[in-house]
Short mmCIF file of N, CA and C in Angstrom, two decimals:
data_model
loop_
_atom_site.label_atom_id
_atom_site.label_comp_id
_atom_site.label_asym_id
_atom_site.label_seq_id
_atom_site.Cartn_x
_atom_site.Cartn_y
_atom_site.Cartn_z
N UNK F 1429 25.95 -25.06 -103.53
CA UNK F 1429 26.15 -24.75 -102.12
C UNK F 1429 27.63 -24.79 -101.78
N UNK F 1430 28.21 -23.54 -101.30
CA UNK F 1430 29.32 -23.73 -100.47
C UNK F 1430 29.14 -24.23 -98.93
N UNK F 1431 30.45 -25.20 -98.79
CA UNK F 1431 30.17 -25.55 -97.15
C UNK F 1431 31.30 -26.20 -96.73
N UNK F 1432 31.61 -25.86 -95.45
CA UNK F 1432 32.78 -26.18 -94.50
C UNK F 1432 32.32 -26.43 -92.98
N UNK F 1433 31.81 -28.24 -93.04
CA UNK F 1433 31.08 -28.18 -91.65
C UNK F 1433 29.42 -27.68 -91.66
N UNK F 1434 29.45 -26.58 -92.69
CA UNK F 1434 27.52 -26.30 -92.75
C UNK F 1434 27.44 -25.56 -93.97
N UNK F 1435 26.09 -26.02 -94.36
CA UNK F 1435 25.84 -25.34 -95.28
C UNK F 1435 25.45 -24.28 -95.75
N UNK F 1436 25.96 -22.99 -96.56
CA UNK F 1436 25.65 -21.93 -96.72
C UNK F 1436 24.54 -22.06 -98.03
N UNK F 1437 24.09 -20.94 -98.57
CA UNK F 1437 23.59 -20.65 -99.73
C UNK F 1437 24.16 -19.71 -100.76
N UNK F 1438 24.52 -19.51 -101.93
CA UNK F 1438 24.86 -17.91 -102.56
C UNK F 1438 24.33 -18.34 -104.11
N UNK F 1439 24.35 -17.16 -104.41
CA UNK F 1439 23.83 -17.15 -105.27
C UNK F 1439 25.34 -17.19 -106.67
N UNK F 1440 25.98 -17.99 -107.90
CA UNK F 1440 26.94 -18.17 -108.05
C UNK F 1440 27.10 -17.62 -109.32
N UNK F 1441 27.76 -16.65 -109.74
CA UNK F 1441 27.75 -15.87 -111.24
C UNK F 1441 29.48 -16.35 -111.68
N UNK F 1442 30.19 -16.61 -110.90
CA UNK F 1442 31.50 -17.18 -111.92
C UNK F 1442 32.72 -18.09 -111.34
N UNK F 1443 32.99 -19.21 -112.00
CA UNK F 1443 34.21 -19.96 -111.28
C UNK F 1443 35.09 -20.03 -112.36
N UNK F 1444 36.49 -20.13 -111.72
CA UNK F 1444 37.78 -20.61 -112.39
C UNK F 1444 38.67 -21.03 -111.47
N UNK F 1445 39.18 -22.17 -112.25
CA UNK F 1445 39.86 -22.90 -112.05
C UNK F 1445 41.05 -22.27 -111.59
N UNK F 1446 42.12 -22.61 -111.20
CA UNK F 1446 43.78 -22.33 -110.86
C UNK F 1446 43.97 -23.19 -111.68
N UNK F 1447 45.06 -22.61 -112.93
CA UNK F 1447 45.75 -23.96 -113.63
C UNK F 1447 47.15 -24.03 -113.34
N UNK F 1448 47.29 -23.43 -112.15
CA UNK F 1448 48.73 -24.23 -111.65
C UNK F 1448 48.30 -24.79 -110.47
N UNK F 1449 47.28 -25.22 -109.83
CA UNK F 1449 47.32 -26.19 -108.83
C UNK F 1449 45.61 -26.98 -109.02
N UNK F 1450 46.48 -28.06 -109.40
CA UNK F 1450 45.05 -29.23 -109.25
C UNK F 1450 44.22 -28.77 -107.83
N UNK F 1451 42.98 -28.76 -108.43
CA UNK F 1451 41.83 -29.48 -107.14
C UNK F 1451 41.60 -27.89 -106.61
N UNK F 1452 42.30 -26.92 -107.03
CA UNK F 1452 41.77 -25.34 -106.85
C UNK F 1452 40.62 -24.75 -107.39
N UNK F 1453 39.84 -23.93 -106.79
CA UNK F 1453 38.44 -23.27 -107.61
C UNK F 1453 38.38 -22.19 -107.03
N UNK F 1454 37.94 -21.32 -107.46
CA UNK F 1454 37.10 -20.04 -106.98
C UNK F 1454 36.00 -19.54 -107.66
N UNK F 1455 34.93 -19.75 -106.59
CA UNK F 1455 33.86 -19.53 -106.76
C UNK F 1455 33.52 -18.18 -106.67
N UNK F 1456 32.78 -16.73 -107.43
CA UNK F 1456 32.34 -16.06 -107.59
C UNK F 1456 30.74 -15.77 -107.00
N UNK F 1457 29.99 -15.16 -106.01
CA UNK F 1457 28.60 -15.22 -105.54
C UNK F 1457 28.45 -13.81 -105.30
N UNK F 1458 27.28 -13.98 -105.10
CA UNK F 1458 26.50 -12.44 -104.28
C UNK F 1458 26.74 -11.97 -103.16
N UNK F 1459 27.75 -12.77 -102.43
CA UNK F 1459 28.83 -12.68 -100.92
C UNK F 1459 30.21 -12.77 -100.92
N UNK F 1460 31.08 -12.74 -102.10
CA UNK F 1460 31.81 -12.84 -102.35
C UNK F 1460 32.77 -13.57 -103.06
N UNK F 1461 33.96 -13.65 -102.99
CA UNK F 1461 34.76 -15.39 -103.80
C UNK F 1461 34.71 -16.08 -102.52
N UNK F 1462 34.88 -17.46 -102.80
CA UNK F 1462 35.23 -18.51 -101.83
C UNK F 1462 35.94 -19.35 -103.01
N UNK F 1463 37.44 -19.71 -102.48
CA UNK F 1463 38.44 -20.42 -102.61
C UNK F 1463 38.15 -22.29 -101.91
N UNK F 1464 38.04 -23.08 -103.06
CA UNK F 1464 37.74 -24.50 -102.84
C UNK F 1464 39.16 -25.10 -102.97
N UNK F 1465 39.58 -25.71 -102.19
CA UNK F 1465 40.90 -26.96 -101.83
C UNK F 1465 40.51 -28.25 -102.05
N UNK F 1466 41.42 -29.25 -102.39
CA UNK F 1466 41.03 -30.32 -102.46
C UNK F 1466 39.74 -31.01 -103.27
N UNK F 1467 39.87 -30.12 -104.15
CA UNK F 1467 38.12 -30.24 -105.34
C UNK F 1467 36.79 -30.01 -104.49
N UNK F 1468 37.86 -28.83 -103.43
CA UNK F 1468 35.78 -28.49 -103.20
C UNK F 1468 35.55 -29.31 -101.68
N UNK F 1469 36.80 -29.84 -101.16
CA UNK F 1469 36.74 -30.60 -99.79
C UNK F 1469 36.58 -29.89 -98.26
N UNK F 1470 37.32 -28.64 -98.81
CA UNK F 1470 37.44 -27.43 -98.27
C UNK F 1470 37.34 -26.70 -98.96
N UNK F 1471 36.54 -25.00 -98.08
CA UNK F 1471 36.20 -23.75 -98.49
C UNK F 1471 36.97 -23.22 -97.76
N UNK F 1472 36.62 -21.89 -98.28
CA UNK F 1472 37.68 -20.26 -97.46
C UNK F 1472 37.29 -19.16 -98.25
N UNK F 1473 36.44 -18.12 -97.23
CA UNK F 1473 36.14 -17.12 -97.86
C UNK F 1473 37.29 -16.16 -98.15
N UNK F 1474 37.74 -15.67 -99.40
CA UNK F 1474 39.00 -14.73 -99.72
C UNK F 1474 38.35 -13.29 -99.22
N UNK F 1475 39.30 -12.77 -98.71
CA UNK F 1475 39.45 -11.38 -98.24
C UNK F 1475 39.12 -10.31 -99.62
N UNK F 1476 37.99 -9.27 -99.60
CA UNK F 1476 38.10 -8.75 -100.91
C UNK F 1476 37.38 -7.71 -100.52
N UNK F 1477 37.58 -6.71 -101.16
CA UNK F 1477 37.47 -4.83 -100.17
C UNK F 1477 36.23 -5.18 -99.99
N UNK F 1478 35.39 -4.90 -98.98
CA UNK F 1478 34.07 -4.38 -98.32
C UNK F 1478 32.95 -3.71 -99.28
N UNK F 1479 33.53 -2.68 -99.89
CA UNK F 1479 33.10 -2.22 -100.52
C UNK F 1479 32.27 -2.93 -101.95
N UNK F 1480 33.51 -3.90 -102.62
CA UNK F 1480 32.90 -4.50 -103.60
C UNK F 1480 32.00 -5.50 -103.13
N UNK F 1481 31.48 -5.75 -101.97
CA UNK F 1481 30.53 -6.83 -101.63
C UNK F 1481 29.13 -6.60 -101.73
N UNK F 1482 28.97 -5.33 -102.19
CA UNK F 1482 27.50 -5.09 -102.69
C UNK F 1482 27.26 -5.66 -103.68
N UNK F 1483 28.19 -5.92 -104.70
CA UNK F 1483 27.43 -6.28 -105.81
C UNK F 1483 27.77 -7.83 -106.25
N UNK F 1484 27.36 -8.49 -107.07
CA UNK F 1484 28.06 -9.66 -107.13
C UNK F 1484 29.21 -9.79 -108.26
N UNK F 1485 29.56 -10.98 -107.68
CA UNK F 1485 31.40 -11.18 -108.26
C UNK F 1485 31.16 -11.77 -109.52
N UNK F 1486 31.27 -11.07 -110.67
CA UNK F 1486 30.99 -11.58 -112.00
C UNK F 1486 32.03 -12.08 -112.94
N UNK F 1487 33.13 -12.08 -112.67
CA UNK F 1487 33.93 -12.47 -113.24
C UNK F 1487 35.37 -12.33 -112.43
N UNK F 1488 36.29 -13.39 -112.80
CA UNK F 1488 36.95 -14.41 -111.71
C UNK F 1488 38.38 -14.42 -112.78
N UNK F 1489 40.15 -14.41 -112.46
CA UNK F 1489 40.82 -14.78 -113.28
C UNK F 1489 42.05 -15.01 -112.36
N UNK F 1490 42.74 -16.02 -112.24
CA UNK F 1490 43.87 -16.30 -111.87
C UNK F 1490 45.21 -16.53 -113.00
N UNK F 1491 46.29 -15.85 -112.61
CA UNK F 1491 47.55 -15.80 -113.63
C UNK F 1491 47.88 -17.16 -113.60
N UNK F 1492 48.12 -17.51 -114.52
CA UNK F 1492 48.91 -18.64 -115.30
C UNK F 1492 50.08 -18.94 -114.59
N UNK F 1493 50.60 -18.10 -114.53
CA UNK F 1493 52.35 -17.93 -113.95
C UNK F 1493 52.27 -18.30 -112.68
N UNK F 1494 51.48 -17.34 -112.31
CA UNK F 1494 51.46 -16.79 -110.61
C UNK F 1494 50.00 -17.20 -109.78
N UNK F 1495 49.62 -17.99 -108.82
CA UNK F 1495 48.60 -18.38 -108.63
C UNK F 1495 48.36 -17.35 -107.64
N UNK F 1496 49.03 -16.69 -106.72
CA UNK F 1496 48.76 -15.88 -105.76
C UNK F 1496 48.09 -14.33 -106.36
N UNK F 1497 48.21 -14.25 -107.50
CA UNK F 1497 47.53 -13.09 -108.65
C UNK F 1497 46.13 -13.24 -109.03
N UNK F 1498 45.07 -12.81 -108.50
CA UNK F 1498 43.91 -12.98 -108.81
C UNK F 1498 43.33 -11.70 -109.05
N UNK F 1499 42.28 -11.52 -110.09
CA UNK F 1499 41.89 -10.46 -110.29
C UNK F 1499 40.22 -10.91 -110.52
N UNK F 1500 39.52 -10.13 -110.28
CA UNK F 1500 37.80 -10.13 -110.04
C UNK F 1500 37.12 -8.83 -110.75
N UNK F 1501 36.04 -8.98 -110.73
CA UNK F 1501 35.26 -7.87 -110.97
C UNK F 1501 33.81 -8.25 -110.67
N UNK F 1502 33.09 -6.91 -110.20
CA UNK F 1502 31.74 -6.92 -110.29
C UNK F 1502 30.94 -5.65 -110.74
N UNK F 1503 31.84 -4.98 -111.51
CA UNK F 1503 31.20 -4.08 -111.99
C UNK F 1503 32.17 -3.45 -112.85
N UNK F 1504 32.15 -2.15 -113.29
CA UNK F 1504 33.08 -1.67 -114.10
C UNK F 1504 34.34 -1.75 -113.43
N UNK F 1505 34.44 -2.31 -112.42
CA UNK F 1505 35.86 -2.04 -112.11
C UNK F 1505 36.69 -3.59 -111.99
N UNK F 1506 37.73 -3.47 -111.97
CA UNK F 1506 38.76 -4.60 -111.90
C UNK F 1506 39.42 -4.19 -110.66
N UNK F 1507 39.67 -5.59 -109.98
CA UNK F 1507 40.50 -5.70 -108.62
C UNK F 1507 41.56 -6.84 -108.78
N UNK F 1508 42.76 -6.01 -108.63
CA UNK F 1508 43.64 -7.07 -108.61
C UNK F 1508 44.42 -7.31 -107.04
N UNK F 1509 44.80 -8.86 -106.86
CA UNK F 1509 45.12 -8.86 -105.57
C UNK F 1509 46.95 -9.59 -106.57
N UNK F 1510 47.91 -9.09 -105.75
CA UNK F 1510 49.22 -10.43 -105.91
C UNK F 1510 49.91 -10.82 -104.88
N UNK F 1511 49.03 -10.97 -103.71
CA UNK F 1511 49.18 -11.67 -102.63
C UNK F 1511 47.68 -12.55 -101.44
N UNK F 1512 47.40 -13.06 -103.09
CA UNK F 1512 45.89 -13.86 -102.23
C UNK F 1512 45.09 -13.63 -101.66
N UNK F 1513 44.74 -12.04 -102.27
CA UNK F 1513 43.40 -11.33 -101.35
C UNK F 1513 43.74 -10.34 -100.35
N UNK F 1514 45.53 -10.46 -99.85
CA UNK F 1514 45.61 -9.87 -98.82
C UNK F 1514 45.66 -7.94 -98.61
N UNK F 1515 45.86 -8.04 -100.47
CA UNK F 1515 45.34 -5.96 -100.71
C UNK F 1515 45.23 -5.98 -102.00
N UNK F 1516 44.40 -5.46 -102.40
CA UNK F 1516 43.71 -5.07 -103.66
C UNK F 1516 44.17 -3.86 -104.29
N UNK F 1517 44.36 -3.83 -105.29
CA UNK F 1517 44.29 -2.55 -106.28
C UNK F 1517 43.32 -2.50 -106.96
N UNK F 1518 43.06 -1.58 -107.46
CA UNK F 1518 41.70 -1.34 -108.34
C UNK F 1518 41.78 -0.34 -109.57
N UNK F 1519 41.05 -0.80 -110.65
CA UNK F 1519 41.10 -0.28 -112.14
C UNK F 1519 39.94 0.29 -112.04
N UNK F 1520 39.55 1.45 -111.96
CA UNK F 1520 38.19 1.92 -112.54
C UNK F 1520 38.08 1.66 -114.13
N UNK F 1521 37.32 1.51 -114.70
CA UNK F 1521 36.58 1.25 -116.27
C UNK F 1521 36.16 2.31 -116.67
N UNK F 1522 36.38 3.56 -117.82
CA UNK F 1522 35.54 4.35 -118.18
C UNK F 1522 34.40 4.37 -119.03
N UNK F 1523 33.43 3.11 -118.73
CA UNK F 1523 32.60 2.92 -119.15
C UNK F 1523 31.15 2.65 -118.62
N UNK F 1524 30.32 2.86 -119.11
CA UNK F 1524 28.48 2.32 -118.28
C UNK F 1524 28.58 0.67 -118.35
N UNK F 1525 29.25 0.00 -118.67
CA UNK F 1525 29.00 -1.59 -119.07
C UNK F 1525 29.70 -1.98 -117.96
N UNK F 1526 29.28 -2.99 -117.20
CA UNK F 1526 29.89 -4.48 -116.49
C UNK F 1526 30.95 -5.57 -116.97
N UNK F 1527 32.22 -5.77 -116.51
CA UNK F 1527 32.80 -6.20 -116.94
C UNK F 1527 31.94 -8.44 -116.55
N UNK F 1528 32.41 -9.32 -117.40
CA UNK F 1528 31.51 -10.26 -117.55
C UNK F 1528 32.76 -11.41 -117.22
N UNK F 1529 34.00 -10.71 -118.29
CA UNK F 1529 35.10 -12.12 -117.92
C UNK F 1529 35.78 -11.14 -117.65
N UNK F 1530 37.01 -11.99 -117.27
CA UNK F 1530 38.41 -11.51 -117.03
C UNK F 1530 39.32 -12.82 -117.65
N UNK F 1531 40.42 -12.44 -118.52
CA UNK F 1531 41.37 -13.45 -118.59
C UNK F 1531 42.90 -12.79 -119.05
N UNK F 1532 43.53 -13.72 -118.27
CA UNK F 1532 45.09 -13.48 -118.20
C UNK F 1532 45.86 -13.87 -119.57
N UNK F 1533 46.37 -13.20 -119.99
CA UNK F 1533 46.91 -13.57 -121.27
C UNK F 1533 48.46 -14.57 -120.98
N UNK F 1534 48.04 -16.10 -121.32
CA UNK F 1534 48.90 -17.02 -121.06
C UNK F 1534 50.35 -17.09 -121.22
N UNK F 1535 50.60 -16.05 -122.30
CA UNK F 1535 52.03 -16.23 -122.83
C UNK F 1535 52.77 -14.59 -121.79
N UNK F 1536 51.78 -13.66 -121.98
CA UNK F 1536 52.24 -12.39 -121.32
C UNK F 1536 51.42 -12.16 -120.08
N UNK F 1537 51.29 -12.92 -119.15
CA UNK F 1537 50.16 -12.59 -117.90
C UNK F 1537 50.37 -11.18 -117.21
N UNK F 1538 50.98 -9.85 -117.84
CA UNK F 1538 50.85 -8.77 -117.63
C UNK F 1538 49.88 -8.10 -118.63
N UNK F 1539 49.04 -8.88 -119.35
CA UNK F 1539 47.97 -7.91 -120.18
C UNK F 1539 46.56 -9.21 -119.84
N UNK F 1540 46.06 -8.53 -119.07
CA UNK F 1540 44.35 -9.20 -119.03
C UNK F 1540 43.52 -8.61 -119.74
N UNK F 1541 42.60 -9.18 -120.06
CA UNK F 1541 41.54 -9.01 -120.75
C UNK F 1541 40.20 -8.77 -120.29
N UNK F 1542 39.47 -8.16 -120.25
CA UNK F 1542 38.02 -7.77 -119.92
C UNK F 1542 37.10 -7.77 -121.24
N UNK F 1543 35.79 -8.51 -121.18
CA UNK F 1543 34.80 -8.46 -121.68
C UNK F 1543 34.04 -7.67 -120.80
N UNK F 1544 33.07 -6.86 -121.79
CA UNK F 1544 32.60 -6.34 -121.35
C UNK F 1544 30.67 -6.55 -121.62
N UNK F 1545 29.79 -6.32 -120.91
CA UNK F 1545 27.88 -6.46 -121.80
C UNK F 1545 27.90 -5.53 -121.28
N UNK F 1546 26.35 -4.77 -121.92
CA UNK F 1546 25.18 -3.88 -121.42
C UNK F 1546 24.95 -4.49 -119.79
N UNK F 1547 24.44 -3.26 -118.59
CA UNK F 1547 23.93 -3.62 -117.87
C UNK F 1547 22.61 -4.46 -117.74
#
């Protein structure tokens, strides 16, 4: 359960951590990310196109370097934000498969990685 004051419900397909700031999370659901402070003391739903809110948020990656760099996916496509949700770019995938992870490559956080499954 996410909650700030009350409790919501979602349904939760992916979290990661921020590893440049203790006590950070982002939670991945069927409503979107929500950003946890303070280990989860506080919530905050992140801003993330309209559009991708049909489907759920399956995979979650914050840069190493840069914490304000987050990138998501819930389907073939990749969304990257590098200002905390506040505008998105987007990668279409030329593929039928769902992307599953996302990860930032630690030493070069300009090459991420996508896994990909069968729908």
């Amino acid at each position: 359960k996410i909650s700030e004051g009350k409790f919501f419900s979602f349904n939760v397909y992916s979290i990661e951590a921020d590893p440049k700031n203790s006590g950070v999370l982002y939670v991945g659901t069927d409503s979107g990310i929500f950003k946890g402070t303070n280990f989860g003391a506080k919530w905050e739903e992140i801003n993330i196109l309209e559009s991708s809110k049909k489907f759920p948020v399956r995979a979650i990656a914050v840069n190493p370097q840069n914490s304000s760099e987050i990138s998501y996916s819930n389907s073939g496509v990749i969304y990257r934000s590098v200002d905390n949700g506040a505008s998105w770019l987007t990668f279409q995938l030329k593929t039928e498969k769902t992307v599953d992870i996302i990860k930032y490559n630690p030493v070069s956080p300009n090459i991420i990685y996508a896994g990909l499954r069968r729908i």
